[in-house]
Tab-separated table of C-alpha atoms and ligand atoms in Angstrom:
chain	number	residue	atom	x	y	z
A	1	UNK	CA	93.773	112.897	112.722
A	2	UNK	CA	90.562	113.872	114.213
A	3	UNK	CA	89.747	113.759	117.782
A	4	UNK	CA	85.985	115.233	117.618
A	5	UNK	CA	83.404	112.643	118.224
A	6	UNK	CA	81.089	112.867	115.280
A	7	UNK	CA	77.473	112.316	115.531
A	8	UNK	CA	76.927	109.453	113.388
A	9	UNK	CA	73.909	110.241	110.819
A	10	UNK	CA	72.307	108.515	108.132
A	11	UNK	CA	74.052	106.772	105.236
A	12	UNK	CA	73.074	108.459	101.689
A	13	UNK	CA	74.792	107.082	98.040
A	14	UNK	CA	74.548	111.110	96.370
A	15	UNK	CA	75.773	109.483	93.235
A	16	UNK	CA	75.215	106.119	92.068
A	17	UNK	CA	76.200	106.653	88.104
A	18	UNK	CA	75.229	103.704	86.093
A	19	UNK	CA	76.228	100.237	87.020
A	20	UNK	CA	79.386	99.724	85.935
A	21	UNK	CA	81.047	95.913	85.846
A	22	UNK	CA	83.998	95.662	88.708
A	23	UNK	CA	86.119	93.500	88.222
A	24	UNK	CA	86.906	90.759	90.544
A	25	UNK	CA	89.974	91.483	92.715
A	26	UNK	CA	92.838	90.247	90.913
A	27	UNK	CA	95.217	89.106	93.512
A	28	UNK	CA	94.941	85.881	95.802
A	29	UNK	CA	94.737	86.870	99.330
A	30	UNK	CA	97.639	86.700	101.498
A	31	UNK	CA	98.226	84.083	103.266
A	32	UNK	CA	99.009	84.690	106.899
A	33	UNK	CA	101.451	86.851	107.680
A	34	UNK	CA	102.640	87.425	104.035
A	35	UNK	CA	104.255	90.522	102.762
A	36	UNK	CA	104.105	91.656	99.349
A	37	UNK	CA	106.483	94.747	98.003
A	38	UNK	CA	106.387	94.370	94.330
A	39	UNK	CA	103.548	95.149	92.900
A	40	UNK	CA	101.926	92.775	90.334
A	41	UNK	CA	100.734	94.954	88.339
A	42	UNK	CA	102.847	97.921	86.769
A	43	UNK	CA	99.519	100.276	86.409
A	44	UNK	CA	101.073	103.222	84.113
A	45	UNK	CA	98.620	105.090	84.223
A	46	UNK	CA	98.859	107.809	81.303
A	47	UNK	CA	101.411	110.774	82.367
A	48	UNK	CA	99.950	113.669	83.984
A	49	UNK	CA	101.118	117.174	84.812
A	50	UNK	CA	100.905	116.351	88.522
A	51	UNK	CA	103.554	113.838	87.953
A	52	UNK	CA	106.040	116.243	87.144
A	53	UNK	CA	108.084	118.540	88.554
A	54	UNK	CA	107.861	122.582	87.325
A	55	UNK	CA	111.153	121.728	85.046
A	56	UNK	CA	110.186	118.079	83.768
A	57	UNK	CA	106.565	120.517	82.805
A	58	UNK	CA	108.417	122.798	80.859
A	59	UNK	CA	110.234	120.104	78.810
A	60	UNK	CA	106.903	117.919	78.495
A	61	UNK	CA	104.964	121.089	77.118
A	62	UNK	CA	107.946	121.826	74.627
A	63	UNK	CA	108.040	118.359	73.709
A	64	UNK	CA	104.583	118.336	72.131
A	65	UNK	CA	106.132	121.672	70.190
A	66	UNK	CA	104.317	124.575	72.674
A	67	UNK	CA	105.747	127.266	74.207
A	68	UNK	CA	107.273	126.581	77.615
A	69	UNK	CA	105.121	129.061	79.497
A	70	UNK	CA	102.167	127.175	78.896
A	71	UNK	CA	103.559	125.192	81.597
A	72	UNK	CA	102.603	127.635	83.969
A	73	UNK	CA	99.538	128.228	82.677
A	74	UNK	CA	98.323	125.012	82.733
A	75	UNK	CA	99.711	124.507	86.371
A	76	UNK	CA	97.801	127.308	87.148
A	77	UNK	CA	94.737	125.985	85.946
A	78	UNK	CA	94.801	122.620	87.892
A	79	UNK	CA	96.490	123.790	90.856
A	80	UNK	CA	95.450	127.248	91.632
A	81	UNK	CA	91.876	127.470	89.717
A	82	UNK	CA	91.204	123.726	89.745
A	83	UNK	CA	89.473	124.364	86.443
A	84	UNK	CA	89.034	120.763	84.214
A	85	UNK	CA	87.520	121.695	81.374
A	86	UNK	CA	89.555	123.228	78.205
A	87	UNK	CA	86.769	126.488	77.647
A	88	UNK	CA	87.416	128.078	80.749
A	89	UNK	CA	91.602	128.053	79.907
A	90	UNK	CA	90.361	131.641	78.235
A	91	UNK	CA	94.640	132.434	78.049
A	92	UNK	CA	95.494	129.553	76.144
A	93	UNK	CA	94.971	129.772	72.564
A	94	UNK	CA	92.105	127.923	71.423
A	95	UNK	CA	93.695	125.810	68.296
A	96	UNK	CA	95.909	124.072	71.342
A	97	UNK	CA	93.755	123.895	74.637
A	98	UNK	CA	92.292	120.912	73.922
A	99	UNK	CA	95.061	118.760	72.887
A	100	UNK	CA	97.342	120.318	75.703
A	101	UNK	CA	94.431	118.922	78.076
A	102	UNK	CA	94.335	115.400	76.725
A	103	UNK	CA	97.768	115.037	76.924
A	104	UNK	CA	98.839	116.622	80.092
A	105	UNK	CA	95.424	116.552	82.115
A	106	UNK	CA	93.830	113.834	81.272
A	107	UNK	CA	91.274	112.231	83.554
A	108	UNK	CA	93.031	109.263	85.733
A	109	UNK	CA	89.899	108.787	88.196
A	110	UNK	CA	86.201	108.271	86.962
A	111	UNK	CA	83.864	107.837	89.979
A	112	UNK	CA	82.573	104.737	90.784
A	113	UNK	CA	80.582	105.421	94.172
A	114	UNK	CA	79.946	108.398	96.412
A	115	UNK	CA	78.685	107.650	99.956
A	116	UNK	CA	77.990	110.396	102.853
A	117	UNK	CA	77.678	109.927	106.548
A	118	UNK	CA	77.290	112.143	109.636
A	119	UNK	CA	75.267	114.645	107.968
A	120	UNK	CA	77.240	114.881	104.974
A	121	UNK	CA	80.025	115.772	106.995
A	122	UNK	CA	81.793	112.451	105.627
A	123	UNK	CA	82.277	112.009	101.989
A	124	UNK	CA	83.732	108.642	100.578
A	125	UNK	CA	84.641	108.123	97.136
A	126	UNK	CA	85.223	105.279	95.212
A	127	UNK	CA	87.323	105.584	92.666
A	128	UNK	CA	88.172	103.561	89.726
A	129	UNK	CA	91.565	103.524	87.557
A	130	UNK	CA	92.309	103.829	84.104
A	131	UNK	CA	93.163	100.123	84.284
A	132	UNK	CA	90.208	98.842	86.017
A	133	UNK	CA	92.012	98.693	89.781
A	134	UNK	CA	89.694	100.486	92.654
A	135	UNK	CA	90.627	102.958	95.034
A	136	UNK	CA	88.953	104.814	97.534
A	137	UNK	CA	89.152	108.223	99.585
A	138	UNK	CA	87.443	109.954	102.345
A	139	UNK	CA	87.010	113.855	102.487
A	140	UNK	CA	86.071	114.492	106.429
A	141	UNK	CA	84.626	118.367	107.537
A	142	UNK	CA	85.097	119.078	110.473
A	143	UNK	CA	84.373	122.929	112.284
A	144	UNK	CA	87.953	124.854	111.572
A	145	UNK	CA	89.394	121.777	109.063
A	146	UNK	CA	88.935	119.991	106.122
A	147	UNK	CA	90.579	116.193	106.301
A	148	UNK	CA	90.947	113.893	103.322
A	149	UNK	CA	92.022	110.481	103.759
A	150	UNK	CA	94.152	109.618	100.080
A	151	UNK	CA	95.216	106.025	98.754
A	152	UNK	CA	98.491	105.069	97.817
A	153	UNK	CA	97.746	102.034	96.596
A	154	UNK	CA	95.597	100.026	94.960
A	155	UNK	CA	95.164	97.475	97.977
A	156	UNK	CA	98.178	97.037	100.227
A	157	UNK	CA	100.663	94.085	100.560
A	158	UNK	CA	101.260	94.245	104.432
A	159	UNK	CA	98.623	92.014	105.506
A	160	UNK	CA	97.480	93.182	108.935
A	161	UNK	CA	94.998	90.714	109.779
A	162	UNK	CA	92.243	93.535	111.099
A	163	UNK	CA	92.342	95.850	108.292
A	164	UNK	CA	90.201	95.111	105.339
A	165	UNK	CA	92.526	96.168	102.217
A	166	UNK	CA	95.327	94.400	104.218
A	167	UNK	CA	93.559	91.337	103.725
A	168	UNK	CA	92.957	92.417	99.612
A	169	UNK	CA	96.646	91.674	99.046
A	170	UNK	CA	98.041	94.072	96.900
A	171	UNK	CA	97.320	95.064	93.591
A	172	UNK	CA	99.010	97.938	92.234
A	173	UNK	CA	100.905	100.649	93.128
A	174	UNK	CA	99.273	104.653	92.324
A	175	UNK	CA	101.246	106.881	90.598
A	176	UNK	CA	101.781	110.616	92.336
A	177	UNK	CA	99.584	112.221	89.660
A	178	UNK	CA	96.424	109.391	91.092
A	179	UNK	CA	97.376	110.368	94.521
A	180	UNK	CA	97.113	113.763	93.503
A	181	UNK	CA	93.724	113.783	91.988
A	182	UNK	CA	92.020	112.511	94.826
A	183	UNK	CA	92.982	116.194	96.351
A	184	UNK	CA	91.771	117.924	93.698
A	185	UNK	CA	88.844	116.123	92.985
A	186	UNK	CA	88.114	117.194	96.917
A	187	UNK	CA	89.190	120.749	96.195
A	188	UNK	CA	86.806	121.449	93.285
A	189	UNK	CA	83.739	119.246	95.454
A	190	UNK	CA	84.776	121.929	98.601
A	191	UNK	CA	85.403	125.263	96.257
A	192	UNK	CA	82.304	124.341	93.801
A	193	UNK	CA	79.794	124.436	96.565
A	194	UNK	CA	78.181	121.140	94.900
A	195	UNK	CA	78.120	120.034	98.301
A	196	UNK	CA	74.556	120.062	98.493
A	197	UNK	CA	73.765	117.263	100.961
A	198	UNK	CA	72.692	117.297	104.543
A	199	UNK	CA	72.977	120.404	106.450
A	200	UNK	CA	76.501	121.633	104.501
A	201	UNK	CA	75.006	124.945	103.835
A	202	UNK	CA	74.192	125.493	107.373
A	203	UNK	CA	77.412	124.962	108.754
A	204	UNK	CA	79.564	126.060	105.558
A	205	UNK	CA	80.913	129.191	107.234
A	206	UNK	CA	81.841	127.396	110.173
A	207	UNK	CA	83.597	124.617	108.354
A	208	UNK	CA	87.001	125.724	105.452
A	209	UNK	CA	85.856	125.092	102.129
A	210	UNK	CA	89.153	124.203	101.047
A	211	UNK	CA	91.072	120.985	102.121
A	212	UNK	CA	93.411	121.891	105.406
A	213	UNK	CA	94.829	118.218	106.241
A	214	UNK	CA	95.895	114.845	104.110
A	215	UNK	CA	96.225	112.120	105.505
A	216	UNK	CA	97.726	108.962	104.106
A	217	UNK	CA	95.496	106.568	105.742
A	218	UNK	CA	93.768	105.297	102.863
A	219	UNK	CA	94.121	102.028	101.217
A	220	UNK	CA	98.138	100.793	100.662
A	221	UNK	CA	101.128	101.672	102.318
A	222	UNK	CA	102.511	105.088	100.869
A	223	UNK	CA	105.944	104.294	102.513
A	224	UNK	CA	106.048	101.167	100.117
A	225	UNK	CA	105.451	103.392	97.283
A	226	UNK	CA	108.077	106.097	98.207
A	227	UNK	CA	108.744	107.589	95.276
A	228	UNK	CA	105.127	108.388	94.121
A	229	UNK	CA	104.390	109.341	97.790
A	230	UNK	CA	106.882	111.798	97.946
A	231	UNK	CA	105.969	113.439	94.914
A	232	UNK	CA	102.666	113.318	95.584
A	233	UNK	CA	103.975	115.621	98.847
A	234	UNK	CA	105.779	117.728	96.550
A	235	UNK	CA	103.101	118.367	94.738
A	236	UNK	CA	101.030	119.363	97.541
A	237	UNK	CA	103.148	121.373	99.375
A	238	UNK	CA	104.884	123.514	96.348
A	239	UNK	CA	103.333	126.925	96.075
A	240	UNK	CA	101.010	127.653	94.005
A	241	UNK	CA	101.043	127.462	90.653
A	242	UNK	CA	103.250	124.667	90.875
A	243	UNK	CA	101.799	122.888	93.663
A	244	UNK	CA	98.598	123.167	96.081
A	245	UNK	CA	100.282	125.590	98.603
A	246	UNK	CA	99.704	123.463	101.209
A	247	UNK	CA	101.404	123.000	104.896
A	248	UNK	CA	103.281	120.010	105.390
A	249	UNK	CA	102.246	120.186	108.887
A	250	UNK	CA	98.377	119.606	107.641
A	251	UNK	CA	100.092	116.128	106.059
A	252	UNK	CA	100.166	112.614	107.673
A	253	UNK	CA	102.151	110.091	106.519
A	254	UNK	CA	101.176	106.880	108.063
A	255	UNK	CA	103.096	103.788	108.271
A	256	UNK	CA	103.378	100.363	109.425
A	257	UNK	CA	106.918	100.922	110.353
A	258	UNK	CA	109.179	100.614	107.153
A	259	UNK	CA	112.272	102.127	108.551
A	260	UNK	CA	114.768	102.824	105.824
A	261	UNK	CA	111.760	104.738	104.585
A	262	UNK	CA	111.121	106.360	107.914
A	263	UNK	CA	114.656	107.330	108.045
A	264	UNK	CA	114.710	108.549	104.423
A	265	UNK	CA	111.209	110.820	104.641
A	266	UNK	CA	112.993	112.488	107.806
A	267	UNK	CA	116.174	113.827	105.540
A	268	UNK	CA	113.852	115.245	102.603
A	269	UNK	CA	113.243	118.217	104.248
A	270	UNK	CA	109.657	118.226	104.388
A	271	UNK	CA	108.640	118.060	108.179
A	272	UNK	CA	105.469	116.156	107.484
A	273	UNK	CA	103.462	114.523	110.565
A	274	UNK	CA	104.437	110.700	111.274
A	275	UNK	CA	102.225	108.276	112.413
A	276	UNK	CA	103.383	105.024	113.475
A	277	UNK	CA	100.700	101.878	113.389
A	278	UNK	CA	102.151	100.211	116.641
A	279	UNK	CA	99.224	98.549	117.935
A	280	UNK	CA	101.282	96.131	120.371
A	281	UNK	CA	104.413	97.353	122.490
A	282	UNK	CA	105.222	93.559	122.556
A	283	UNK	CA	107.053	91.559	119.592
A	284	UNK	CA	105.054	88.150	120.172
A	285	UNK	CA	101.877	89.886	119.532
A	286	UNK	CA	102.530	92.589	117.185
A	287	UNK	CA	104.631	90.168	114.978
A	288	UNK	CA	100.826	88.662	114.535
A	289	UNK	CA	99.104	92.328	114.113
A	290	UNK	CA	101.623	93.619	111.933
A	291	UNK	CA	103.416	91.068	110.177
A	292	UNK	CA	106.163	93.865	108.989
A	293	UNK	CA	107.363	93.766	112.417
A	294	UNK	CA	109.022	90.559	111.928
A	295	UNK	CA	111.534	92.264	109.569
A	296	UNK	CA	111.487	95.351	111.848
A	297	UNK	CA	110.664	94.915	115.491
A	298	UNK	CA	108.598	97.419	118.095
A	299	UNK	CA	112.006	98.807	119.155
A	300	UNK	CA	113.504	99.334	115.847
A	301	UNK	CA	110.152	101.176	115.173
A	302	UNK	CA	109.970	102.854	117.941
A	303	UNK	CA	113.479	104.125	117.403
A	304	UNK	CA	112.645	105.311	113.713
A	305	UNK	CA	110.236	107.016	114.972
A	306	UNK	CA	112.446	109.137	117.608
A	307	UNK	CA	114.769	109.531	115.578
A	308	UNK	CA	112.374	110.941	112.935
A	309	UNK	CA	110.999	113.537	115.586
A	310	UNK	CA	114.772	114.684	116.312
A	311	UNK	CA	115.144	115.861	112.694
A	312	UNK	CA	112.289	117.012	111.598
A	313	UNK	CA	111.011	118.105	115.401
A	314	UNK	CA	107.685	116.813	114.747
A	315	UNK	CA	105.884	115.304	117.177
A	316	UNK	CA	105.105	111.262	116.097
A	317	UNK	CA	101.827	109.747	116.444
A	318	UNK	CA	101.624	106.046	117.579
A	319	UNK	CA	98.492	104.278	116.189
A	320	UNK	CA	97.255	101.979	118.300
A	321	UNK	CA	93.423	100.475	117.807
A	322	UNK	CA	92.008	98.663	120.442
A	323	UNK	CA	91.381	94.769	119.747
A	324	UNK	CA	89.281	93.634	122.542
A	325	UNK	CA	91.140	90.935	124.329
A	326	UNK	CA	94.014	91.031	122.051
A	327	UNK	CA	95.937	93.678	122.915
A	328	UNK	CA	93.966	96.352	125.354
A	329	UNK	CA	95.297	94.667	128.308
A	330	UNK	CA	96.358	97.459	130.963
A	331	UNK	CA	100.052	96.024	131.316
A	332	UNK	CA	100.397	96.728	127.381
A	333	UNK	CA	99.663	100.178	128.143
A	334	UNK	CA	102.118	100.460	130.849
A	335	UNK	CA	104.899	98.617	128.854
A	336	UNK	CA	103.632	101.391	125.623
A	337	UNK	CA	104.033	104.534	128.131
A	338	UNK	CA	107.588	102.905	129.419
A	339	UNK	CA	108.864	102.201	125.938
A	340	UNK	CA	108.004	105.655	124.782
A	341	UNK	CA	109.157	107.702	128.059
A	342	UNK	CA	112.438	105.772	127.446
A	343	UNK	CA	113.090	107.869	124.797
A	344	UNK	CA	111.932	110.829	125.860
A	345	UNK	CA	109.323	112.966	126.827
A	346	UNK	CA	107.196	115.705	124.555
A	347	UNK	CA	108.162	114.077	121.571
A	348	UNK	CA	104.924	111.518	120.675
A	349	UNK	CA	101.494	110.857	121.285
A	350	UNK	CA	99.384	108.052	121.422
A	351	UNK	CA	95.772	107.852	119.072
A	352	UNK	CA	93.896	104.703	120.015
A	353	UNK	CA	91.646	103.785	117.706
A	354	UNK	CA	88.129	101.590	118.571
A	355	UNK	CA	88.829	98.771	116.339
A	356	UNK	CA	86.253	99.256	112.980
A	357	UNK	CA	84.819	96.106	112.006
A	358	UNK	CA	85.850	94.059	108.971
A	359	UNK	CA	84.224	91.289	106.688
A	360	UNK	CA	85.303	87.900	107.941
A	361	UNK	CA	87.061	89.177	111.288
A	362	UNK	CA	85.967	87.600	114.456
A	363	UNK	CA	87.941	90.744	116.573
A	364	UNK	CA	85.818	93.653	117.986
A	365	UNK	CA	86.541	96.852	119.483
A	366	UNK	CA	87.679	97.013	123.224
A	367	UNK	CA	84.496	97.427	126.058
A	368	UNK	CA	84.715	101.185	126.635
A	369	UNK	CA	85.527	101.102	130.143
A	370	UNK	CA	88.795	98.858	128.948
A	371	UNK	CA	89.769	101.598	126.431
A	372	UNK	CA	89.276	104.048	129.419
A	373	UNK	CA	91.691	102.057	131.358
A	374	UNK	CA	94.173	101.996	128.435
A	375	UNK	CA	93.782	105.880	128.131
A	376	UNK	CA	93.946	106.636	131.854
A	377	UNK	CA	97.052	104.672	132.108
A	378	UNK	CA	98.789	105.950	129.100
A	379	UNK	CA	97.857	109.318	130.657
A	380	UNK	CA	98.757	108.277	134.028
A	381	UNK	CA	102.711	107.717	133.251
A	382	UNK	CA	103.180	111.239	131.557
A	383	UNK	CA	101.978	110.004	127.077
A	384	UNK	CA	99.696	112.419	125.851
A	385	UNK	CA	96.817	110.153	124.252
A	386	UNK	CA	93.384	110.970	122.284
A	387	UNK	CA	90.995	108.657	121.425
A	388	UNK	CA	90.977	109.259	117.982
A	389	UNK	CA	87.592	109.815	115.747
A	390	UNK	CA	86.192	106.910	113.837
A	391	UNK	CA	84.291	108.605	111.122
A	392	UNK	CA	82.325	107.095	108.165
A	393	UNK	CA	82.611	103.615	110.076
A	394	UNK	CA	78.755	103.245	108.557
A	395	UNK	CA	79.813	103.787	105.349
A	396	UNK	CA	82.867	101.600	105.796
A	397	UNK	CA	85.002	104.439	105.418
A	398	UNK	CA	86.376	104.546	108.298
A	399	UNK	CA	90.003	103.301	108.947
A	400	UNK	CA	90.875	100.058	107.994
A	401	UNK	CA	87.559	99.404	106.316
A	402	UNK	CA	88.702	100.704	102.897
A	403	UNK	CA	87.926	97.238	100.097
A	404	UNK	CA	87.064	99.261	96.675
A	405	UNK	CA	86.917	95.796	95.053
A	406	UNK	CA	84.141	94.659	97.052
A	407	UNK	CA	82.397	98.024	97.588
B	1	SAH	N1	99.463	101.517	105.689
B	1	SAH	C1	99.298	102.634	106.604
B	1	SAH	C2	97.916	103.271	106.497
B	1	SAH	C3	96.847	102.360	106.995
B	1	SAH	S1	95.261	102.987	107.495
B	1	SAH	C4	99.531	102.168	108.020
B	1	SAH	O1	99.473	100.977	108.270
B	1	SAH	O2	99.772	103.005	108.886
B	1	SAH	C5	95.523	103.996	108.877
B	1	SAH	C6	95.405	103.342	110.248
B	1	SAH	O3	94.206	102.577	110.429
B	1	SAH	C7	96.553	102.402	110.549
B	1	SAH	O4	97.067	102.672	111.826
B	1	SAH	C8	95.884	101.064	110.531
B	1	SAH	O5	96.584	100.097	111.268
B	1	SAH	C9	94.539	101.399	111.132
B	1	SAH	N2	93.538	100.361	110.938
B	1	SAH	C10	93.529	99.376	110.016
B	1	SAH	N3	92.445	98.589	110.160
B	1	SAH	C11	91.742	99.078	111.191
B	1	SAH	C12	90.511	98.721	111.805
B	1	SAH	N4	89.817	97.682	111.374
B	1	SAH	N5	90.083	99.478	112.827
B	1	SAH	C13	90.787	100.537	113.257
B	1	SAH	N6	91.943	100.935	112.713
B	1	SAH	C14	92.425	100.215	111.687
């Protein structure tokens, strides 16, 4: 993720549509240390071409009685054009453009909200599902990349006591196709030039105006949701028409350390970026920061993690943000540095992150001569470590600050 320091600018809503009703978060909060991994809610959200594969298109098109090569044209259209609307599909016939639309492209995301920060560098959306559930993502410019932060899920059932949808509980799971259309949605913003706020114009040819990096560090736990995750992967790396075209290496998957799943993303042959949310090299404390790690401990992690950088020969990120008095504490960066040099060397690196503020949380970030110490120890023993970015923090888009049902 990003490791520019962003000049933090003024707040502006660029689209407010009319007030719309939210509903009230439908799941009880967690209590302490309480993971959830089925969903309560099934979602199905109406089927999308994004949720299927070139094949499963070319049956789904015959299906409703078309030819099978509209499949390609239509993948075309949303993946290589990004066109939405049925008039500019001039090589479809007309009689059938608009019912192929509704039934294979129809909209799964109506926006809710649309904030900006650091001169309109920082773009979060809020998002709301066909069934009501609220999800949010965060399209980040930066000079030579383009970074959006997707969802996975609507909330997120592993309860980290700092992060704000951790503490939502978890409400449904997003299909690949909702995943999906947060990428697009970015895409057409980036390719339309409606980017008219702050000084875009000014720095457009300095910045892509297409979407370089993904990064699943939005609200849920995509590792939880595997199978929609992966697709959603597919989907984005298949070239175009069928897919974006993207690189996997532009894609982070970030977890709290599931590591079947770990184990399983490293043998689909995608060599994606990993980032592991450590945030204690110690079991007594991170067993309170990240409750999974009572099913999965710092070592176990840790060795997940290695083992996912010897088969893919990525190089892992650990996530680590800095609780002040909690866990910045310059013997837990020496015991981080040992842990990690015990399985190597050149194979990770270490982002701390300034803990972002949350409703109700009495934890702040680390003093920055503290998280100076951290760093310069971390450094000291041989880990490669950037402090990373915290963008859209004002905007509460920033990590860990993603609530949709009380934005
Ligand atoms: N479920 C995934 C994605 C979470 S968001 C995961 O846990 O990795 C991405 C990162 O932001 C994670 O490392 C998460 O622990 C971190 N994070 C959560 N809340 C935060 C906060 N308040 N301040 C800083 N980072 C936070």
């Amino acid at each position: 993720m990003p490791d520019v320091e962003p000049t933090p600018g003024p707040i502006t809503a660029i689209s407010t549509p009319a007030p719309v009703a939210l509903p009230a978060p439908s799941v009880a909060r967690p209590k302490r240390g309480e993971l959830t991994f089925t969903a309560p809610r099934a979602g199905k959200p109406p089927p999308h071409l994004a949720d299927l594969d070139p094949a499963e298109r070319k049956a789904a098109v015959e299906g409703l009685g078309h030819k099978g090569f509209r499949a390609k044209q239509l993948s075309t259209h949303y993946f290589e054009r990004l066109v939405e609307s049925p008039q500019e599909m001039t090589d479809l016939p007309k009689s059938i453009r608009a019912d192929l639309v509704a039934r294979l492209l129809p909209p799964l995301l109506t926006p809710i909200r649309t904030l900006t920060a650091d001169n309109g560098r920082t773009i979060k959306s809020v998002w709301r599902l066909h069934d009501g559930a609220l999800v949010e993502s965060v399209l980040m410019r930066y000079p030579r990349r383009v970074t959006i932060c997707v969802s996975s899920q609507a909330g997120c059932g592993m309860n980290c006591p700092f992060c704000a949808t951790g503490q939502e509980g978890l409400t449904r799971n997003m299909s690949t196709a909702e995943i999906v259309e947060q990428i697009v949605h970015a895409a057409r913003l980036l390719k339309g030039g409606t980017l008219d706020v702050g000084d875009i114009e000014a720095d457009a040819q300095s910045s892509p105006l297409r979407v370089s990096n993904v990064v699943f560090m939005g609200m849920g736990e995509a590792l939880a949701n595997y199978d929609a995750a992966i697709g959603a992967i597919r989907r984005i790396t298949d070239p175009t028409p069928d897919g974006l075209g993207m690189s996997a290496r532009g894609i982070t998957m970030s977890t709290v350390g599931l590591v079947p799943a770990i184990d399983k993303l490293a043998a689909e042959g995608i060599p994606v970026t990993l980032a592991l949310s450590l945030h204690a090299p110690d079991d007594k404390l991170r067993d309170e920061l990240v409750p999974i790690n009572t099913r999965w401990s710092v070592d176990e992690a840790i060795d997940a993690a290695y083992r996912y950088f010897t088969v893919t020969g990525r190089r892992v990120s650990i996530e680590y943000a800095l609780i002040r008095d909690m866990n910045d504490q310059g013997w837990r960066a020496d015991l981080l540095a040992a842990k990690l040099n015990a399985r190597g060397r050149g194979w990770v690196h270490v982002n701390p992150i300034p803990l972002n503020p949350t409703p109700g949380s009495m934890w702040t970030a680390s003093d920055p001569g503290v998280e100076r110490e951290f760093v310069r120890r971390l450094r000291a023993l041989g880990v490669p470590t950037t402090v990373r970015d915290t963008r859209g923090s004002d905007i509460d888009g920033a990590c860990g600050q993603l609530a949709a049902a009380t934005a």
